[in-house]
Amino acid sequence: RVRVVGRRLDRTQWLPDYAALDAAASATWSAWQVTAQLTDALDARYPVRFRVPSAGRTLAATVSRQF
């Protein structure tokens, strides 16, 4: 997905607009389920709050088993 956020006000400061590319996938094999999520794939480093940059590119993965 493409996430587009417009200009916004935070602590009396206007933060610039930005776009980020996110991706998610999941797969199931018998009782196992694997999910993965990639956030900010382009590593844009946009400001999330005034003087607080984003974490940048992050990858999260989960493996679970149903009993």
Tab-separated table of N, CA and C in Angstrom:
chain	number	residue	atom	x	y	z
A	1	ARG	N	0.843	-1.169	0.000
A	1	ARG	CA	0.000	0.000	0.000
A	1	ARG	C	0.891	1.236	0.000
A	2	VAL	N	0.386	2.285	-0.526
A	2	VAL	CA	1.066	3.573	-0.486
A	2	VAL	C	0.324	4.424	0.528
A	3	ARG	N	1.046	4.913	1.503
A	3	ARG	CA	0.458	5.749	2.545
A	3	ARG	C	0.856	7.194	2.266
A	4	VAL	N	-0.125	8.065	2.075
A	4	VAL	CA	0.118	9.475	1.786
A	4	VAL	C	-0.473	10.295	2.918
A	5	VAL	N	0.364	11.111	3.555
A	5	VAL	CA	-0.073	11.956	4.665
A	5	VAL	C	0.209	13.402	4.283
A	6	GLY	N	-0.795	14.231	4.396
A	6	GLY	CA	-0.649	15.639	4.042
A	6	GLY	C	-0.008	16.450	5.157
A	7	ARG	N	0.199	17.699	4.878
A	7	ARG	CA	0.768	18.619	5.858
A	7	ARG	C	-0.126	18.666	7.089
A	8	ARG	N	0.466	18.697	8.283
A	8	ARG	CA	-0.327	18.693	9.517
A	8	ARG	C	0.368	19.524	10.581
A	9	LEU	N	-0.399	19.943	11.567
A	9	LEU	CA	0.089	20.806	12.629
A	9	LEU	C	0.425	19.980	13.865
A	10	ASP	N	1.634	20.189	14.424
A	10	ASP	CA	2.058	19.486	15.629
A	10	ASP	C	2.889	20.436	16.482
A	11	ARG	N	2.456	20.672	17.714
A	11	ARG	CA	3.177	21.573	18.637
A	11	ARG	C	3.455	22.933	17.996
A	12	THR	N	2.471	23.493	17.388
A	12	THR	CA	2.509	24.793	16.703
A	12	THR	C	3.463	24.821	15.510
A	13	GLN	N	3.916	23.679	15.034
A	13	GLN	CA	4.792	23.598	13.868
A	13	GLN	C	4.108	22.783	12.771
A	14	TRP	N	4.217	23.254	11.548
A	14	TRP	CA	3.677	22.509	10.425
A	14	TRP	C	4.671	21.452	9.992
A	15	LEU	N	4.218	20.217	9.922
A	15	LEU	CA	5.050	19.117	9.441
A	15	LEU	C	4.776	18.914	7.955
A	16	PRO	N	5.801	18.614	7.166
A	16	PRO	CA	5.589	18.464	5.723
A	16	PRO	C	4.837	17.179	5.380
A	17	ASP	N	4.258	17.174	4.203
A	17	ASP	CA	3.578	15.958	3.751
A	17	ASP	C	4.615	14.916	3.346
A	18	TYR	N	4.186	13.657	3.298
A	18	TYR	CA	5.090	12.578	2.904
A	18	TYR	C	4.300	11.407	2.353
A	19	ALA	N	5.006	10.531	1.683
A	19	ALA	CA	4.418	9.288	1.183
A	19	ALA	C	5.337	8.150	1.596
A	20	ALA	N	4.763	7.035	1.990
A	20	ALA	CA	5.538	5.867	2.408
A	20	ALA	C	4.951	4.629	1.746
A	21	LEU	N	5.824	3.683	1.475
A	21	LEU	CA	5.413	2.431	0.855
A	21	LEU	C	5.475	1.323	1.901
A	22	ASP	N	4.356	0.643	2.128
A	22	ASP	CA	4.269	-0.447	3.105
A	22	ASP	C	3.848	-1.723	2.379
A	23	ALA	N	4.257	-2.857	2.923
A	23	ALA	CA	3.865	-4.141	2.332
A	23	ALA	C	3.615	-5.153	3.449
A	24	ALA	N	2.705	-6.072	3.216
A	24	ALA	CA	2.408	-7.129	4.182
A	24	ALA	C	2.095	-8.413	3.422
A	25	ALA	N	2.457	-9.532	4.041
A	25	ALA	CA	2.195	-10.835	3.424
A	25	ALA	C	1.963	-11.861	4.519
A	26	SER	N	1.203	-12.885	4.193
A	26	SER	CA	0.995	-13.980	5.137
A	26	SER	C	0.837	-15.277	4.367
A	27	ALA	N	1.188	-16.354	5.022
A	27	ALA	CA	1.066	-17.682	4.423
A	27	ALA	C	0.743	-18.673	5.528
A	28	THR	N	0.016	-19.722	5.152
A	28	THR	CA	-0.362	-20.765	6.107
A	28	THR	C	0.045	-22.118	5.543
A	29	TRP	N	0.724	-22.923	6.376
A	29	TRP	CA	1.092	-24.291	6.041
A	29	TRP	C	0.584	-25.182	7.167
A	30	SER	N	-0.373	-25.998	6.889
A	30	SER	CA	-1.047	-26.865	7.869
A	30	SER	C	-1.388	-26.064	9.124
A	31	ALA	N	-0.736	-26.304	10.248
A	31	ALA	CA	-1.061	-25.598	11.496
A	31	ALA	C	-0.211	-24.343	11.706
A	32	TRP	N	0.717	-24.067	10.802
A	32	TRP	CA	1.621	-22.923	10.955
A	32	TRP	C	1.150	-21.730	10.132
A	33	GLN	N	1.297	-20.535	10.711
A	33	GLN	CA	0.995	-19.305	9.988
A	33	GLN	C	2.182	-18.353	10.131
A	34	VAL	N	2.618	-17.809	9.006
A	34	VAL	CA	3.740	-16.870	8.980
A	34	VAL	C	3.241	-15.558	8.401
A	35	THR	N	3.530	-14.458	9.086
A	35	THR	CA	3.167	-13.141	8.580
A	35	THR	C	4.399	-12.250	8.607
A	36	ALA	N	4.452	-11.296	7.683
A	36	ALA	CA	5.555	-10.339	7.626
A	36	ALA	C	4.997	-8.985	7.219
A	37	GLN	N	5.577	-7.929	7.788
A	37	GLN	CA	5.146	-6.579	7.451
A	37	GLN	C	6.374	-5.700	7.296
A	38	LEU	N	6.469	-5.023	6.163
A	38	LEU	CA	7.547	-4.084	5.874
A	38	LEU	C	6.949	-2.688	5.887
A	39	THR	N	7.471	-1.822	6.732
A	39	THR	CA	6.971	-0.455	6.860
A	39	THR	C	8.031	0.514	6.357
A	40	ASP	N	7.617	1.512	5.608
A	40	ASP	CA	8.493	2.539	5.045
A	40	ASP	C	9.608	1.907	4.208
A	41	ALA	N	9.225	1.133	3.222
A	41	ALA	CA	10.179	0.390	2.390
A	41	ALA	C	11.206	1.291	1.708
A	42	LEU	N	10.856	2.534	1.429
A	42	LEU	CA	11.780	3.455	0.769
A	42	LEU	C	12.688	4.185	1.752
A	43	ASP	N	12.522	3.928	3.049
A	43	ASP	CA	13.340	4.544	4.103
A	43	ASP	C	13.311	6.075	4.012
A	44	ALA	N	12.091	6.632	3.954
A	44	ALA	CA	11.903	8.070	3.733
A	44	ALA	C	12.294	8.946	4.919
A	45	ARG	N	12.244	8.443	6.140
A	45	ARG	CA	12.587	9.208	7.357
A	45	ARG	C	11.797	10.513	7.473
A	46	TYR	N	10.506	10.404	7.433
A	46	TYR	CA	9.611	11.551	7.564
A	46	TYR	C	9.437	11.903	9.044
A	47	PRO	N	9.065	13.144	9.379
A	47	PRO	CA	8.821	13.506	10.778
A	47	PRO	C	7.450	13.001	11.237
A	48	VAL	N	7.422	12.228	12.319
A	48	VAL	CA	6.153	11.753	12.854
A	48	VAL	C	5.583	12.731	13.875
A	49	ARG	N	6.444	13.455	14.538
A	49	ARG	CA	6.090	14.534	15.459
A	49	ARG	C	7.126	15.631	15.254
A	50	PHE	N	6.933	16.790	15.835
A	50	PHE	CA	7.886	17.886	15.712
A	50	PHE	C	9.226	17.459	16.322
A	51	ARG	N	10.273	17.472	15.510
A	51	ARG	CA	11.640	17.079	15.887
A	51	ARG	C	11.777	15.603	16.250
A	52	VAL	N	10.860	14.762	15.789
A	52	VAL	CA	10.931	13.313	16.024
A	52	VAL	C	10.834	12.610	14.669
A	53	PRO	N	11.958	12.081	14.158
A	53	PRO	CA	11.907	11.398	12.860
A	53	PRO	C	11.317	9.999	12.989
A	54	SER	N	10.878	9.470	11.869
A	54	SER	CA	10.354	8.104	11.859
A	54	SER	C	11.483	7.115	12.094
A	55	ALA	N	11.129	5.899	12.377
A	55	ALA	CA	12.129	4.853	12.612
A	55	ALA	C	12.801	4.414	11.322
A	56	GLY	N	12.238	4.785	10.193
A	56	GLY	CA	12.793	4.344	8.918
A	56	GLY	C	12.239	2.988	8.537
A	57	ARG	N	12.969	2.283	7.706
A	57	ARG	CA	12.522	0.978	7.225
A	57	ARG	C	12.518	-0.017	8.377
A	58	THR	N	11.395	-0.698	8.567
A	58	THR	CA	11.297	-1.722	9.609
A	58	THR	C	10.633	-2.971	9.034
A	59	LEU	N	11.057	-4.105	9.540
A	59	LEU	CA	10.499	-5.382	9.128
A	59	LEU	C	10.081	-6.143	10.376
A	60	ALA	N	8.860	-6.615	10.377
A	60	ALA	CA	8.352	-7.418	11.494
A	60	ALA	C	7.856	-8.746	10.939
A	61	ALA	N	8.157	-9.818	11.650
A	61	ALA	CA	7.712	-11.145	11.229
A	61	ALA	C	7.155	-11.898	12.426
A	62	THR	N	6.139	-12.694	12.167
A	62	THR	CA	5.507	-13.496	13.209
A	62	THR	C	5.298	-14.909	12.703
A	63	VAL	N	5.623	-15.862	13.542
A	63	VAL	CA	5.362	-17.269	13.224
A	63	VAL	C	4.516	-17.822	14.367
A	64	SER	N	3.394	-18.429	14.033
A	64	SER	CA	2.526	-18.987	15.063
A	64	SER	C	2.021	-20.359	14.628
A	65	ARG	N	1.665	-21.136	15.612
A	65	ARG	CA	1.170	-22.495	15.355
A	65	ARG	C	-0.132	-22.701	16.117
A	66	GLN	N	-1.112	-23.262	15.458
A	66	GLN	CA	-2.387	-23.530	16.077
A	66	GLN	C	-2.397	-24.980	16.567
A	67	PHE	N	-2.776	-25.178	17.819
A	67	PHE	CA	-2.845	-26.527	18.401
A	67	PHE	C	-4.251	-27.039	18.420
